Coordinates of C-alpha atoms in Angstrom, one line a residue:
X55 CA 3.7 -22.8 8.8
X56 CA 0.2 -24.4 8.7
X57 CA -2.8 -22.1 7.9
X58 CA -6.5 -22.9 8.1
X59 CA -7.4 -21.4 4.8
X60 CA -5.5 -21.9 1.5
X61 CA -6.2 -19.5 -1.4
X62 CA -5.5 -21.0 -4.8
X63 CA -5.5 -18.7 -7.9
X64 CA -3.9 -18.1 -11.3
X65 CA -1.6 -15.1 -11.4
X66 CA -3.4 -13.5 -14.4
X67 CA -4.2 -10.0 -13.0
X68 CA -7.9 -10.6 -12.1
X69 CA -7.1 -13.8 -10.1
X70 CA -4.3 -12.4 -8.0
X71 CA -6.0 -9.0 -7.4
X72 CA -9.1 -10.8 -6.1
X73 CA -7.0 -13.2 -4.0
X74 CA -5.1 -10.3 -2.5
X75 CA -8.2 -8.4 -1.5
X76 CA -9.9 -11.6 -0.2
X77 CA -6.8 -12.5 1.9
X78 CA -6.7 -9.0 3.4
X79 CA -10.4 -9.1 4.4
X80 CA -10.1 -12.6 5.8
X81 CA -7.1 -11.7 7.9
X82 CA -8.8 -8.5 9.2
X83 CA -11.7 -10.7 10.4
X84 CA -9.3 -13.0 12.3
X85 CA -9.0 -15.9 9.8
X86 CA -5.7 -17.7 9.4
X87 CA -4.8 -17.6 5.7
X88 CA -2.1 -19.0 3.4
X89 CA -1.6 -16.6 0.5
X90 CA 1.8 -16.3 -1.0
X91 CA 1.9 -14.4 -4.3
X92 CA 5.7 -15.1 -4.6
X93 CA 5.0 -18.8 -5.0
X94 CA 2.9 -18.3 -8.2
X95 CA 5.4 -19.0 -10.9
X96 CA 5.9 -21.7 -13.5
X97 CA 8.1 -24.7 -12.6
X98 CA 8.1 -27.5 -10.1
X99 CA 5.5 -27.7 -7.4
X100 CA 7.5 -27.1 -4.1
X101 CA 7.1 -29.0 -0.9
X102 CA 6.1 -25.9 1.1
X103 CA 3.0 -25.5 -1.1
X104 CA 2.2 -29.2 -0.7
X105 CA 2.5 -28.9 3.1
X106 CA 0.3 -25.8 3.1
X107 CA -2.5 -27.5 1.1
X108 CA -2.3 -30.7 3.3
X109 CA -2.5 -28.7 6.5
X110 CA -5.4 -26.4 5.6
X111 CA -9.1 -26.9 6.3
X112 CA -10.7 -24.8 3.6
X113 CA -9.4 -24.7 0.0
X114 CA -10.6 -21.5 -1.8
X115 CA -10.2 -21.8 -5.5
X116 CA -10.4 -18.5 -7.4
X117 CA -11.6 -19.4 -10.9
X118 CA -11.1 -16.8 -13.5
X119 CA -11.8 -17.6 -17.2
X120 CA -8.1 -18.2 -18.1
X121 CA -7.7 -20.4 -15.0
X122 CA -10.7 -22.6 -15.8
X123 CA -9.6 -22.9 -19.4
X124 CA -6.1 -23.9 -18.4
X125 CA -7.5 -26.6 -16.0
X126 CA -9.7 -27.9 -18.9
X127 CA -6.7 -28.0 -21.3
X128 CA -4.8 -30.2 -18.8
X129 CA -1.6 -28.2 -19.1
X130 CA 1.4 -30.0 -17.8
X131 CA 2.8 -27.1 -15.8
X132 CA -0.2 -25.8 -13.7
X133 CA 0.3 -25.2 -10.0
X134 CA -3.4 -24.5 -9.5
X135 CA -4.2 -28.0 -10.9
X136 CA -1.6 -29.5 -8.6
X137 CA -3.0 -27.7 -5.6
X138 CA -6.6 -28.6 -6.4
X139 CA -5.8 -32.3 -6.9
X140 CA -3.8 -32.5 -3.7
X141 CA -6.7 -30.7 -1.8
X142 CA -9.2 -33.3 -3.2
X143 CA -7.0 -36.2 -2.4
X144 CA -6.6 -35.0 1.2
X145 CA -10.3 -34.4 1.7
X146 CA -10.2 -30.6 2.0
X147 CA -13.3 -28.4 1.9
X148 CA -13.0 -27.1 -1.7
X149 CA -15.0 -24.0 -2.5
X150 CA -14.8 -22.7 -6.1
X151 CA -15.2 -18.9 -6.3
X152 CA -16.4 -18.1 -9.9
X153 CA -15.2 -14.7 -11.1
X154 CA -17.4 -12.6 -13.4
X155 CA -18.4 -14.4 -16.6
X156 CA -17.2 -17.8 -15.4
X157 CA -19.5 -20.8 -15.4
X158 CA -18.7 -24.3 -14.4
X159 CA -19.0 -26.9 -17.2
X160 CA -22.5 -28.6 -17.0
X161 CA -21.0 -31.9 -18.3
X162 CA -18.1 -33.0 -16.1
X163 CA -16.8 -35.0 -19.1
X164 CA -15.5 -31.7 -20.4
X165 CA -13.0 -31.8 -17.6
X166 CA -9.9 -34.0 -17.5
X167 CA -10.6 -37.3 -15.7
X168 CA -8.7 -36.3 -12.6
X169 CA -10.6 -33.1 -12.2
X170 CA -14.2 -34.4 -12.9
X171 CA -15.0 -33.9 -9.3
X172 CA -14.8 -30.1 -9.7
X173 CA -18.2 -29.4 -11.4
X174 CA -19.9 -31.3 -8.5
X175 CA -18.6 -28.9 -6.0
X176 CA -21.0 -26.1 -4.8
X177 CA -19.5 -22.9 -6.1
X178 CA -20.1 -19.2 -5.4
X179 CA -20.5 -16.5 -8.0
X180 CA -18.3 -13.5 -7.2
X181 CA -19.0 -10.2 -8.7
X182 CA -17.4 -6.8 -9.2
X183 CA -17.3 -4.4 -7.5
X184 CA -15.6 -6.5 -5.0
X185 CA -17.6 -5.2 -2.1
X186 CA -20.8 -6.6 -3.7
X187 CA -19.4 -10.2 -3.7
X188 CA -21.3 -12.6 -1.3
X189 CA -18.5 -13.0 1.2
X190 CA -21.1 -13.7 3.9
X191 CA -22.1 -16.9 2.0
X192 CA -18.5 -17.9 1.8
X193 CA -18.1 -17.6 5.5
X194 CA -21.1 -19.9 6.1
X195 CA -19.6 -22.6 3.8
X196 CA -16.1 -22.5 5.3
X197 CA -15.1 -24.9 8.1
X198 CA -12.7 -22.4 9.5
X199 CA -13.8 -20.0 12.2
X200 CA -12.0 -16.8 12.9
X201 CA -9.7 -16.4 15.9
X202 CA -11.2 -14.0 18.4
X203 CA -9.5 -10.7 18.2
X204 CA -9.1 -10.3 21.9
X205 CA -8.1 -13.9 22.6
X206 CA -4.5 -13.0 23.6
X207 CA -5.2 -9.4 24.6
X208 CA -4.2 -9.9 28.3
X209 CA -1.8 -12.9 27.8
X210 CA 1.7 -11.8 28.5
X211 CA 3.1 -15.3 28.4
X212 CA 1.5 -18.4 26.8
X213 CA 4.5 -20.6 26.5
X214 CA 4.6 -23.0 29.5
X215 CA 8.2 -24.0 28.8
X216 CA 9.5 -20.4 28.6
X217 CA 8.5 -18.3 31.6
X218 CA 9.4 -14.6 31.3
X219 CA 9.2 -14.0 35.0
X220 CA 11.7 -16.8 35.7
X221 CA 14.1 -15.5 33.1
X222 CA 13.8 -12.0 34.5
X223 CA 14.6 -13.2 38.0
X224 CA 17.7 -15.2 36.8
X225 CA 18.9 -12.2 34.8
X226 CA 18.5 -10.0 37.9
X227 CA 20.5 -12.4 40.1
X228 CA 23.3 -12.9 37.5
X229 CA 23.6 -9.2 36.7
X230 CA 24.4 -8.5 40.3
X231 CA 27.4 -10.7 39.8
X232 CA 28.6 -8.5 36.9
X233 CA 27.5 -11.0 34.3
X234 CA 27.5 -8.8 31.2
X235 CA 25.2 -11.0 29.2
X236 CA 22.7 -11.1 32.1
X237 CA 23.0 -7.3 32.4
X238 CA 22.2 -6.8 28.8
X239 CA 19.3 -9.2 29.0
X240 CA 17.9 -7.3 32.1
X241 CA 18.3 -4.0 30.3
X242 CA 16.3 -5.4 27.4
X243 CA 13.5 -6.4 29.8
X244 CA 13.3 -2.8 31.1
X245 CA 13.9 -1.1 27.7
X246 CA 11.0 -3.0 26.0
X247 CA 8.8 -3.5 29.1
X248 CA 8.5 -7.2 28.3
X249 CA 6.9 -8.4 31.5
X250 CA 4.1 -5.8 31.6
X251 CA 2.6 -4.1 34.6
X252 CA 1.2 -7.3 36.1
X253 CA 4.7 -8.5 37.0
X254 CA 5.7 -5.1 38.4
X255 CA 8.1 -4.5 35.6
X256 CA 6.7 -1.8 33.3
X257 CA 8.9 -0.3 30.7
X258 CA 11.5 1.7 32.6
X259 CA 14.1 3.8 30.8
X260 CA 15.5 4.8 34.2
X261 CA 16.2 1.2 35.2
X262 CA 17.4 0.4 31.6
X263 CA 19.9 3.2 31.5
X264 CA 21.3 2.3 35.0
X265 CA 22.4 -1.0 33.4
X266 CA 23.3 0.3 29.9
X267 CA 25.5 3.0 31.4
X268 CA 27.6 0.3 33.1
X269 CA 27.8 -1.8 30.0
X270 CA 29.0 0.9 27.6
X271 CA 31.9 1.6 29.9
X272 CA 33.0 -2.1 30.0
X273 CA 35.2 -3.9 27.5
X274 CA 32.5 -6.3 26.4
X275 CA 30.8 -7.6 23.3
X276 CA 27.6 -6.1 24.7
X277 CA 28.9 -2.6 25.1
X278 CA 28.3 -1.5 21.5
X279 CA 24.8 -3.0 21.5
X280 CA 24.1 -1.0 24.6
X281 CA 25.3 2.1 22.8
X282 CA 22.5 1.4 20.2
X283 CA 19.8 1.4 22.9
X284 CA 21.1 4.6 24.4
X285 CA 21.1 6.2 21.0
X286 CA 17.4 5.3 20.6
X287 CA 16.7 6.8 24.1
X288 CA 18.3 10.1 23.0
X289 CA 16.6 10.0 19.6
X290 CA 13.1 9.6 21.1
X291 CA 13.7 12.0 24.0
X292 CA 13.3 9.4 26.8
X293 CA 16.8 9.6 28.3
X294 CA 16.3 10.2 32.0
X295 CA 17.0 13.8 32.9
X296 CA 18.3 14.6 29.4
X297 CA 16.8 16.5 26.6
X298 CA 16.0 14.9 23.2
X299 CA 19.1 15.1 21.0
X300 CA 19.8 13.9 17.5
X301 CA 23.4 14.8 17.8
X302 CA 24.0 12.6 20.8
X303 CA 21.9 9.9 19.3
X304 CA 24.1 10.0 16.3
X305 CA 27.2 9.8 18.4
X306 CA 26.0 6.6 20.1
X307 CA 24.8 5.0 16.8
X308 CA 28.2 5.7 15.3
X309 CA 29.8 3.8 18.1
X310 CA 27.5 0.8 17.6
X311 CA 27.4 0.8 13.8
X312 CA 30.1 -1.8 13.4
X313 CA 28.1 -4.5 15.2
X314 CA 24.6 -3.2 14.7
X315 CA 23.1 -3.0 11.3
X316 CA 20.2 -1.1 12.9
X317 CA 22.6 1.6 14.2
X318 CA 24.4 1.8 10.9
X319 CA 21.1 2.4 9.1
X320 CA 19.9 4.9 11.7
X321 CA 23.2 6.8 11.6
X322 CA 23.0 6.9 7.8
X323 CA 19.4 8.2 8.1
X324 CA 20.4 11.0 10.5
X325 CA 23.3 12.0 8.3
X326 CA 21.1 12.0 5.2
X327 CA 18.7 14.4 7.0
X328 CA 21.5 16.5 8.4
X329 CA 20.2 15.8 12.0
X330 CA 22.9 16.6 14.6
X331 CA 25.7 16.8 12.0
X332 CA 26.9 18.4 8.8
X333 CA 25.6 16.8 5.6
X334 CA 28.3 14.6 4.1
X335 CA 27.2 12.7 1.0
X336 CA 30.1 10.1 0.9
X337 CA 29.7 9.2 4.6
X338 CA 26.0 8.7 4.2
X339 CA 26.6 6.1 1.4
X340 CA 29.3 4.5 3.5
X341 CA 27.0 4.1 6.5
X342 CA 24.1 2.7 4.4
X343 CA 26.5 0.3 2.7
X344 CA 27.8 -0.8 6.1
X345 CA 24.2 -1.6 7.2
X346 CA 23.5 -3.5 4.0
X347 CA 26.7 -5.6 4.5
X348 CA 25.4 -6.6 7.9
X349 CA 22.2 -7.9 6.3
X350 CA 19.8 -5.0 6.9
X351 CA 17.3 -5.2 4.1
X352 CA 15.6 -2.0 5.2
X353 CA 18.9 -0.2 4.5
X354 CA 18.8 -1.3 0.9
X355 CA 15.6 0.7 0.5
X356 CA 17.0 3.6 2.5
X357 CA 20.1 3.9 0.3
X358 CA 17.9 3.5 -2.8
X359 CA 15.7 6.4 -1.7
X360 CA 18.8 8.5 -0.9
X361 CA 20.2 7.8 -4.4
X362 CA 16.8 8.6 -5.9
X363 CA 16.7 12.0 -4.1
X364 CA 20.0 13.0 -5.7
X365 CA 19.3 11.8 -9.3
X366 CA 21.4 8.6 -9.0
X367 CA 18.7 6.7 -10.8
X368 CA 20.7 3.7 -12.0
X369 CA 22.2 3.1 -8.6
X370 CA 18.8 3.4 -7.1
X371 CA 17.4 0.9 -9.6
X372 CA 20.1 -1.6 -8.8
X373 CA 19.3 -1.5 -5.1
X374 CA 15.5 -1.7 -5.7
X375 CA 16.1 -4.8 -7.8
X376 CA 17.9 -6.4 -4.9
X377 CA 14.9 -5.6 -2.6
X378 CA 12.4 -6.8 -5.2
X379 CA 10.3 -9.6 -3.8
X380 CA 11.0 -8.3 -0.2
X381 CA 9.5 -4.8 -0.3
X382 CA 6.5 -4.0 -2.6
X383 CA 7.7 -0.4 -2.5
X384 CA 10.9 -1.5 -4.3
X385 CA 9.0 -2.9 -7.2
X386 CA 6.8 0.2 -7.3
X387 CA 9.8 2.5 -7.4
X388 CA 11.3 0.4 -10.1
X389 CA 8.1 0.8 -12.0
X390 CA 8.2 4.6 -11.6
X391 CA 11.8 4.7 -12.8
X392 CA 10.8 2.9 -16.0
X393 CA 7.6 4.9 -16.3
X394 CA 9.6 8.2 -16.1
X395 CA 12.3 6.8 -18.4
X396 CA 15.1 8.2 -16.3
X397 CA 17.3 5.0 -16.7
X398 CA 18.0 6.1 -20.2
X399 CA 19.9 9.1 -21.5
X400 CA 18.0 11.0 -22.9
X401 CA 15.0 9.8 -20.8
X402 CA 12.9 7.2 -22.6
X403 CA 9.8 5.8 -20.7
X404 CA 9.3 2.1 -20.9
X405 CA 5.6 1.4 -19.9
X406 CA 5.9 -2.3 -20.5
X407 CA 8.6 -2.7 -17.8
X408 CA 6.8 -0.2 -15.6
X409 CA 3.6 -2.3 -15.8
X410 CA 5.6 -5.5 -15.1
X411 CA 6.9 -4.1 -11.8
X412 CA 3.6 -2.5 -10.8
X413 CA 1.9 -5.9 -11.3
X414 CA 4.6 -7.5 -9.2
X415 CA 4.1 -5.0 -6.4
X416 CA 0.3 -5.7 -6.6
X417 CA 0.9 -9.4 -6.5
X418 CA 2.5 -9.0 -3.0
X419 CA -0.9 -8.2 -1.6
X420 CA 0.6 -5.4 0.5
X421 CA 1.0 -2.6 -2.0
X422 CA -0.3 1.0 -1.6
X423 CA -3.1 2.6 -3.5
X424 CA -0.5 4.6 -5.4
X425 CA 0.6 1.4 -7.2
X426 CA -2.9 0.8 -8.6
X427 CA -3.2 4.5 -9.5
X428 CA 0.1 4.5 -11.4
X429 CA -0.8 1.2 -13.2
X430 CA -4.1 2.7 -14.2
X431 CA -2.3 5.8 -15.5
X432 CA -0.2 3.7 -17.9
X433 CA -3.4 2.5 -19.6
X434 CA -5.1 5.9 -19.3
X435 CA -2.4 7.9 -21.0
X436 CA 0.0 5.4 -22.7
X437 CA 3.3 6.2 -24.4
X438 CA 4.6 4.5 -27.6
X439 CA 3.3 1.0 -28.3
X440 CA 1.8 0.5 -24.9
X441 CA -1.9 -0.2 -25.4
X442 CA -4.5 2.4 -24.4
X443 CA -7.1 0.5 -22.4
X444 CA -9.7 2.5 -20.5
X445 CA -11.3 -0.7 -19.0
X446 CA -7.9 -1.6 -17.4
X447 CA -7.5 2.0 -16.3
X448 CA -10.9 2.0 -14.7
X449 CA -10.3 -1.3 -12.9
X450 CA -7.1 -0.1 -11.3
X451 CA -8.4 3.4 -10.6
X452 CA -11.4 1.8 -8.8
X453 CA -9.1 -0.2 -6.5
X454 CA -6.9 2.8 -5.8
X455 CA -10.0 5.1 -5.2
X456 CA -11.5 2.6 -2.7
X457 CA -8.2 2.7 -0.9
X458 CA -8.4 6.5 -0.7
X459 CA -6.2 7.7 -3.5
X460 CA -7.6 11.1 -4.4
X461 CA -5.9 11.3 -7.8
X462 CA -7.6 8.0 -8.8
X463 CA -10.9 9.4 -7.5
X464 CA -10.5 12.5 -9.7
X465 CA -9.7 10.4 -12.8
X466 CA -12.7 8.2 -12.2
X467 CA -14.8 11.3 -12.0
X468 CA -13.6 12.4 -15.4
X469 CA -14.1 8.9 -16.9
X470 CA -17.7 8.7 -15.8
X471 CA -18.3 12.3 -16.6
X472 CA -17.1 12.0 -20.2
X473 CA -17.9 8.4 -20.8
X474 CA -14.5 6.9 -21.3
X475 CA -16.0 3.4 -20.6
X476 CA -19.6 4.4 -19.8
X477 CA -21.1 7.7 -19.0
X478 CA -22.6 7.8 -15.5
X479 CA -23.2 11.2 -14.0
X480 CA -24.1 9.9 -10.6
X481 CA -20.8 8.0 -10.4
X482 CA -18.9 11.0 -11.7
X483 CA -20.4 13.1 -8.9
X484 CA -19.6 10.5 -6.3
X485 CA -15.9 10.2 -7.2
X486 CA -15.4 14.0 -7.9
X487 CA -16.9 14.7 -4.4
X488 CA -14.5 12.2 -2.8
X489 CA -11.6 13.9 -4.5
X490 CA -12.8 17.4 -3.9
X491 CA -13.3 16.7 -0.2
X492 CA -9.7 15.7 -0.1
X493 CA -8.5 18.9 -1.7
X494 CA -8.5 18.2 -5.5
X495 CA -9.6 21.6 -6.7
X496 CA -10.2 20.5 -10.3
X497 CA -12.8 18.0 -9.0
X498 CA -14.6 21.0 -7.4
X499 CA -14.7 22.7 -10.8
X500 CA -16.1 19.7 -12.5
X501 CA -18.8 19.4 -9.8
X502 CA -19.8 22.9 -10.6
X503 CA -20.4 21.8 -14.1
X504 CA -22.1 18.5 -13.2
X505 CA -24.6 20.0 -10.8
X506 CA -26.0 21.9 -13.8
X507 CA -26.8 18.6 -15.6
X508 CA -30.6 17.9 -15.9
X509 CA -30.5 14.6 -14.0
X510 CA -28.8 16.0 -11.0
X511 CA -29.6 19.8 -11.2
X512 CA -28.7 21.6 -8.0
X513 CA -27.5 25.2 -8.7
X514 CA -26.8 25.8 -5.0
X515 CA -24.3 22.9 -5.0
X516 CA -22.9 24.0 -8.3
X517 CA -22.3 27.5 -6.9
X518 CA -20.7 26.0 -3.7
X519 CA -18.2 23.9 -5.6
X520 CA -17.5 26.7 -8.1
X521 CA -16.5 29.0 -5.2
X522 CA -14.2 26.3 -3.8
X523 CA -12.4 25.9 -7.1
X524 CA -12.2 29.7 -7.6
X525 CA -10.7 30.4 -4.2
X526 CA -8.1 27.7 -4.8
X527 CA -7.0 29.5 -8.0
X528 CA -8.4 27.2 -10.6
X529 CA -8.8 29.5 -13.6
X530 CA -11.8 27.6 -15.0
X531 CA -13.3 27.8 -11.5
X532 CA -12.8 31.5 -11.3
X533 CA -14.6 31.9 -14.7
X534 CA -17.6 29.7 -13.8
X535 CA -17.9 31.3 -10.4
X536 CA -17.8 34.8 -11.9
X537 CA -20.6 33.7 -14.4
X538 CA -22.7 32.3 -11.6
X539 CA -22.3 35.6 -9.6
X540 CA -23.2 37.6 -12.8
X541 CA -26.4 35.7 -13.5
X542 CA -27.3 34.8 -9.9
X543 CA -27.1 31.1 -10.5
X544 CA -27.4 29.3 -7.2
X545 CA -26.7 32.6 -5.4
X546 CA -27.7 36.2 -5.1
X547 CA -26.4 38.1 -8.1
X548 CA -23.4 40.2 -7.3
X549 CA -21.8 42.0 -10.3
X550 CA -18.9 43.5 -8.2
X551 CA -17.8 40.0 -7.0
X552 CA -18.5 38.7 -10.5
X553 CA -16.2 41.3 -12.0
X554 CA -13.4 40.5 -9.5
X555 CA -13.4 36.7 -10.4
X556 CA -13.9 37.2 -14.1
X557 CA -11.0 39.7 -14.2
X558 CA -8.8 37.1 -12.4
X559 CA -10.0 34.4 -14.9
X560 CA -9.1 36.6 -17.8
X561 CA -5.6 37.4 -16.4
X562 CA -5.0 33.7 -15.8
X563 CA -5.8 32.9 -19.4
X564 CA -9.6 32.3 -19.8
X565 CA -10.4 34.6 -22.8
X566 CA -14.1 33.9 -22.5
X567 CA -14.2 36.0 -19.3
X568 CA -13.6 39.1 -21.5
X569 CA -17.1 38.8 -22.9
X570 CA -18.7 39.0 -19.4
X571 CA -16.3 41.8 -18.3
X572 CA -17.5 43.8 -21.3
X573 CA -21.1 43.1 -20.4
X574 CA -20.5 44.5 -16.9
X575 CA -18.7 47.5 -18.4
X576 CA -21.5 48.2 -20.8
X577 CA -24.1 48.0 -18.0
X578 CA -22.1 50.5 -15.9
X579 CA -21.7 52.9 -18.8
X580 CA -25.5 52.9 -19.5

C-alpha cells in the first residue's frame, strides 16, 4: 500500500521510540504514513519496503548517533542505507531529523561515496522532551499535506463500481424468492445499517431479525451464521421485544461456533465469566481452542489471559509467543511473565528477556503506557546482573507519564525529588501533583514535604496534601498531618485533631509520633 510519508530509522531504542511517536502524531493530524517496526530487522531488503520508498513523497530520516555512525561505516547489511539510497535515486524529498547530540559531517568526504549527498540536505535538529521538537518546521518542509479529517464524513459510498443501494435492491428482490444468500446479505445490511439514513435504511434490528429468524430455521449454510448475529442481539439487549440475556446469547453462539470463530470465541468468553452458564474450565479451553483453529487471532490472546488468570503460566507464554508480532499486548505479557519469573520453578525473574519483549512491544508503535512504565522499572530496581540505569528509567517513565500512567508520574516525582538523575524540585512537584490528582496517596505525602522546601514554600498546600495522604491511610501522611495540626503549620492549630492522627500514625508503625503524643499529654497534665 502506497503512503505519502516514509519514516526511516534504526531500531536502536531512541530511533524507534522517536519514529513511533512521530508516526502517531502525523497520523492524528491526517497524514498518510508508512511506518512498520516489524520490518526493521537484519537480512535482505524486501520488495515491500522498496515499493513503499518508491511511492512516498517525503522521506523522513531519523538520525540517531548509532544510525549515522553505521551509515558512515558503510556496513553491508543496513536497511536504513538501502532505503536512503533508493529514496535519493527516486528523487524523494529527503529530510534528515537529527536526534539529540547528532551533527552532520561538515566534510561530505567523511561519508561513503554513494551517501555524499546527505550532508547537503537541510536537516532539522530534534530535541527531547519530544513535545519541544520543531515539528511545525518539519510540516513546512514536507511536500505532503494532511487529508482533511472531515473529507469522507458524509460519504456513504465512494466506489463508483460498487453501489450499495443497487446491491441492497438486488438482495431485497432475491430474498423475496427465498434466496438464502440474498436473505443473509439483506439481514447484514439491516444489522449493520450499511446504507445510512440517507437511503432510508438505518440500522434496524427489527428488520434484521425478521430475516434471521427465517434463516436459522432453514437447512442452509447461512443458518449458523445467522445464529451468531442473533446471539449478538441478545448479548447487547437489542433483540426486538426481548430482554437482554447472556444465557440465550450463549445458546445461539454455541450453535454457531462450528462455523464462526467469532461465536466460538464469544462463547468461550461468556463461559469464562460464568455469564448465563455454570463455570466449566475444560469446556472454556475447548471453545477457545476451537476459535483458534478457525484462525481467530483474538482468541489466542483470550485463552492466554484465561490461562494467566488460573496460574497456567507456561501455557499462557506459549500462546503469547504465537501472538507476538500481532498483538503488542502479547509481547508485554511475555515480558511480565519473565519479569516476575513465573516460568521457572521456583520463580526466577529474567529481566533481560523481559526487556527484550517490552522493547518489541514498544517497537510496534501501538503499545500502552504500562509497557514503558514496566521497562523503566527494570532499570529503576533491577534484579541480578541486569544493569541499574536511572537515565533509561527516567526516559521510559517520561513517556509513560506523558501517556497518563500515574505510577510512572509518582516515580518521576521521586527521581526529581531525590536527584536520581538530577534534583529538580519544580519537576518533582509537577509529577507528584499529576500522580496525586489521579489517586496516588504517597505522592500527596511527598507534596506535603516538598511544599516546605525553601524554593517552593507553601505551607497551606503542604497542609492540604498532608490531609489527603492522612485520610487515605498513609501512615507517614498521618504523622506529618498530625505535626502540622500540632504546630499550626498551614492551618489553625488543633491539638485534639493532632492527637487523633498522631495516635493513628503510632498505631500504624511511626514511632516518632510517640514524641508528639507525649508533648500533648504533658501539656494536658500541666
